[in-house]
């Protein structure tokens, strides 16, 4: 298995964003790096931190990435890394927050629309298509009349934080399932739960 996978955890750089709902992709990427025993370092050709390793013994090579351009410009680093590592769009996975799923839902998806998510919109434009996999981490809709832009940039609530570690772990499991078994198998295993 010499094919490489590129897993982009979407988020915003900087300590002030670290625990925001919008940064769940970074949390999943950090957990996956721990699982493969890799440390993040600054990439020399892309505005991103990357960690490389293999999933499981003799498993596929995985490049984990955290774009450092802020969410709305995630596509530039995604395209630069896909080109650098020669990863086809079908072996790119975006891990992102999802307003259209309730908190606690984690689902795999292949292609489709961006649902107003600017990070995905940027990726689709820069990659030249939408045929990449997504791991959608449900954060639910903002309460009352709160602006969705403010909501995604707010921290998880105390109640949500009680489950956050478990859900980040589950999202990492979904990424692993996509890499080792394919999107359809990951959907069958995780989307119904």
GROMACS .gro file of C-alpha atoms in nm:
model
  193
    1UNK     CA    1   0.000   0.000   0.000
    2UNK     CA    2   0.200   0.295  -0.120
    3UNK     CA    3  -0.087   0.530  -0.187
    4UNK     CA    4  -0.087   0.836   0.035
    5UNK     CA    5  -0.387   0.999   0.196
    6UNK     CA    6  -0.411   1.366   0.286
    7UNK     CA    7  -0.623   1.440   0.593
    8UNK     CA    8  -0.694   1.809   0.649
    9UNK     CA    9  -0.818   1.909   0.990
   10UNK     CA   10  -0.987   2.243   0.928
   11UNK     CA   11  -0.964   2.526   1.180
   12UNK     CA   12  -0.804   2.858   1.262
   13UNK     CA   13  -0.448   2.903   1.393
   14UNK     CA   14  -0.383   3.074   1.724
   15UNK     CA   15  -0.454   3.009   2.092
   16UNK     CA   16  -0.765   3.229   2.091
   17UNK     CA   17  -0.936   2.983   1.853
   18UNK     CA   18  -0.804   2.658   2.001
   19UNK     CA   19  -1.127   2.546   2.174
   20UNK     CA   20  -1.375   2.696   1.923
   21UNK     CA   21  -1.637   2.480   1.756
   22UNK     CA   22  -1.481   2.579   1.421
   23UNK     CA   23  -1.152   2.416   1.528
   24UNK     CA   24  -1.274   2.062   1.577
   25UNK     CA   25  -1.077   1.956   1.268
   26UNK     CA   26  -0.753   2.058   1.443
   27UNK     CA   27  -0.853   1.853   1.751
   28UNK     CA   28  -0.911   1.543   1.536
   29UNK     CA   29  -0.581   1.594   1.348
   30UNK     CA   30  -0.395   1.624   1.680
   31UNK     CA   31  -0.549   1.299   1.806
   32UNK     CA   32  -0.465   1.117   1.481
   33UNK     CA   33  -0.104   1.240   1.503
   34UNK     CA   34  -0.085   1.087   1.849
   35UNK     CA   35  -0.225   0.759   1.717
   36UNK     CA   36   0.041   0.733   1.446
   37UNK     CA   37   0.319   0.858   1.673
   38UNK     CA   38   0.392   1.169   1.466
   39UNK     CA   39   0.456   1.531   1.561
   40UNK     CA   40   0.337   1.834   1.365
   41UNK     CA   41   0.595   2.057   1.200
   42UNK     CA   42   0.579   2.348   0.960
   43UNK     CA   43   0.570   2.237   0.594
   44UNK     CA   44   0.829   2.400   0.369
   45UNK     CA   45   0.601   2.448   0.066
   46UNK     CA   46   0.255   2.501   0.213
   47UNK     CA   47   0.116   2.730   0.480
   48UNK     CA   48   0.036   2.437   0.706
   49UNK     CA   49   0.162   2.216   0.982
   50UNK     CA   50   0.196   1.852   0.879
   51UNK     CA   51   0.258   1.518   1.046
   52UNK     CA   52   0.330   1.201   0.849
   53UNK     CA   53   0.301   0.836   0.936
   54UNK     CA   54   0.123   0.510   0.864
   55UNK     CA   55  -0.215   0.400   0.993
   56UNK     CA   56  -0.161   0.068   1.161
   57UNK     CA   57   0.122  -0.173   1.094
   58UNK     CA   58   0.205  -0.157   0.723
   59UNK     CA   59  -0.105   0.051   0.661
   60UNK     CA   60  -0.141   0.338   0.416
   61UNK     CA   61   0.076   0.647   0.443
   62UNK     CA   62  -0.116   0.940   0.588
   63UNK     CA   63  -0.025   1.307   0.577
   64UNK     CA   64  -0.213   1.497   0.847
   65UNK     CA   65  -0.238   1.870   0.791
   66UNK     CA   66  -0.360   2.176   0.976
   67UNK     CA   67  -0.378   2.473   0.735
   68UNK     CA   68  -0.249   2.792   0.897
   69UNK     CA   69  -0.429   3.034   0.662
   70UNK     CA   70  -0.752   3.061   0.862
   71UNK     CA   71  -1.058   2.858   0.774
   72UNK     CA   72  -1.183   3.058   0.474
   73UNK     CA   73  -0.853   3.012   0.286
   74UNK     CA   74  -0.798   2.641   0.360
   75UNK     CA   75  -0.796   2.553  -0.010
   76UNK     CA   76  -0.452   2.698  -0.087
   77UNK     CA   77  -0.267   2.472   0.159
   78UNK     CA   78  -0.492   2.177   0.064
   79UNK     CA   79  -0.403   2.208  -0.306
   80UNK     CA   80  -0.032   2.272  -0.236
   81UNK     CA   81  -0.008   1.963  -0.014
   82UNK     CA   82  -0.207   1.742  -0.253
   83UNK     CA   83   0.030   1.843  -0.533
   84UNK     CA   84   0.344   1.807  -0.320
   85UNK     CA   85   0.254   1.457  -0.196
   86UNK     CA   86   0.087   1.357  -0.528
   87UNK     CA   87  -0.242   1.273  -0.358
   88UNK     CA   88  -0.544   1.250  -0.591
   89UNK     CA   89  -0.861   1.432  -0.486
   90UNK     CA   90  -1.029   1.098  -0.408
   91UNK     CA   91  -0.774   1.039  -0.130
   92UNK     CA   92  -0.819   1.376   0.036
   93UNK     CA   93  -1.027   1.394   0.356
   94UNK     CA   94  -1.150   1.717   0.515
   95UNK     CA   95  -1.245   1.703   0.885
   96UNK     CA   96  -1.473   1.994   0.969
   97UNK     CA   97  -1.747   2.132   1.191
   98UNK     CA   98  -2.102   2.097   1.056
   99UNK     CA   99  -2.393   2.324   1.155
  100UNK     CA  100  -2.646   2.096   0.981
  101UNK     CA  101  -2.578   1.802   1.215
  102UNK     CA  102  -2.676   1.798   1.580
  103UNK     CA  103  -2.400   1.799   1.840
  104UNK     CA  104  -2.271   1.445   1.886
  105UNK     CA  105  -2.329   1.332   1.528
  106UNK     CA  106  -2.022   1.239   1.326
  107UNK     CA  107  -2.073   1.134   0.965
  108UNK     CA  108  -1.868   1.041   0.660
  109UNK     CA  109  -1.955   1.185   0.321
  110UNK     CA  110  -1.806   1.181  -0.028
  111UNK     CA  111  -1.836   1.496  -0.236
  112UNK     CA  112  -2.149   1.706  -0.247
  113UNK     CA  113  -2.216   2.067  -0.159
  114UNK     CA  114  -2.038   2.279   0.095
  115UNK     CA  115  -2.348   2.381   0.293
  116UNK     CA  116  -2.223   2.738   0.332
  117UNK     CA  117  -1.896   2.619   0.490
  118UNK     CA  118  -1.629   2.860   0.364
  119UNK     CA  119  -1.342   2.622   0.439
  120UNK     CA  120  -1.499   2.355   0.217
  121UNK     CA  121  -1.583   2.612  -0.051
  122UNK     CA  122  -1.217   2.720  -0.057
  123UNK     CA  123  -1.101   2.357  -0.077
  124UNK     CA  124  -1.337   2.269  -0.363
  125UNK     CA  125  -1.223   2.573  -0.561
  126UNK     CA  126  -0.850   2.512  -0.504
  127UNK     CA  127  -0.866   2.134  -0.556
  128UNK     CA  128  -1.072   2.181  -0.873
  129UNK     CA  129  -1.359   1.961  -0.758
  130UNK     CA  130  -1.575   1.836  -0.474
  131UNK     CA  131  -1.494   1.463  -0.496
  132UNK     CA  132  -1.302   1.450  -0.169
  133UNK     CA  133  -1.421   1.280   0.148
  134UNK     CA  134  -1.551   1.472   0.445
  135UNK     CA  135  -1.579   1.381   0.810
  136UNK     CA  136  -1.862   1.602   0.930
  137UNK     CA  137  -1.854   1.679   1.303
  138UNK     CA  138  -2.195   1.801   1.414
  139UNK     CA  139  -2.198   2.119   1.622
  140UNK     CA  140  -2.569   2.195   1.584
  141UNK     CA  141  -2.736   2.524   1.506
  142UNK     CA  142  -2.676   2.837   1.713
  143UNK     CA  143  -2.928   2.901   1.991
  144UNK     CA  144  -3.190   3.170   1.942
  145UNK     CA  145  -3.087   3.442   1.700
  146UNK     CA  146  -2.712   3.405   1.745
  147UNK     CA  147  -2.521   3.466   1.422
  148UNK     CA  148  -2.379   3.136   1.289
  149UNK     CA  149  -2.042   3.310   1.231
  150UNK     CA  150  -2.024   3.405   1.601
  151UNK     CA  151  -2.145   3.061   1.706
  152UNK     CA  152  -1.875   2.866   1.520
  153UNK     CA  153  -1.609   3.097   1.670
  154UNK     CA  154  -1.732   3.039   2.024
  155UNK     CA  155  -1.598   2.769   2.256
  156UNK     CA  156  -1.783   2.445   2.322
  157UNK     CA  157  -2.019   2.472   2.619
  158UNK     CA  158  -1.944   2.300   2.949
  159UNK     CA  159  -2.207   2.034   2.870
  160UNK     CA  160  -2.059   1.976   2.522
  161UNK     CA  161  -1.705   1.953   2.661
  162UNK     CA  162  -1.809   1.650   2.871
  163UNK     CA  163  -1.857   1.453   2.547
  164UNK     CA  164  -1.599   1.628   2.329
  165UNK     CA  165  -1.309   1.390   2.389
  166UNK     CA  166  -1.525   1.089   2.304
  167UNK     CA  167  -1.659   1.257   1.988
  168UNK     CA  168  -1.314   1.365   1.868
  169UNK     CA  169  -1.203   1.005   1.917
  170UNK     CA  170  -1.504   0.885   1.715
  171UNK     CA  171  -1.425   1.131   1.433
  172UNK     CA  172  -1.067   0.999   1.425
  173UNK     CA  173  -1.211   0.646   1.398
  174UNK     CA  174  -1.420   0.759   1.099
  175UNK     CA  175  -1.107   0.899   0.929
  176UNK     CA  176  -0.927   0.569   0.987
  177UNK     CA  177  -1.222   0.375   0.847
  178UNK     CA  178  -1.225   0.587   0.531
  179UNK     CA  179  -0.851   0.536   0.479
  180UNK     CA  180  -0.849   0.162   0.547
  181UNK     CA  181  -1.192   0.054   0.418
  182UNK     CA  182  -1.334   0.333   0.201
  183UNK     CA  183  -1.605   0.596   0.243
  184UNK     CA  184  -1.897   0.359   0.194
  185UNK     CA  185  -1.776   0.122   0.466
  186UNK     CA  186  -1.719   0.418   0.699
  187UNK     CA  187  -2.072   0.543   0.627
  188UNK     CA  188  -2.217   0.199   0.697
  189UNK     CA  189  -2.027   0.171   1.024
  190UNK     CA  190  -2.072   0.522   1.160
  191UNK     CA  191  -2.343   0.727   0.988
  192UNK     CA  192  -2.636   0.546   1.149
  193UNK     CA  193  -2.507   0.589   1.503
   0.00000   0.00000   0.00000
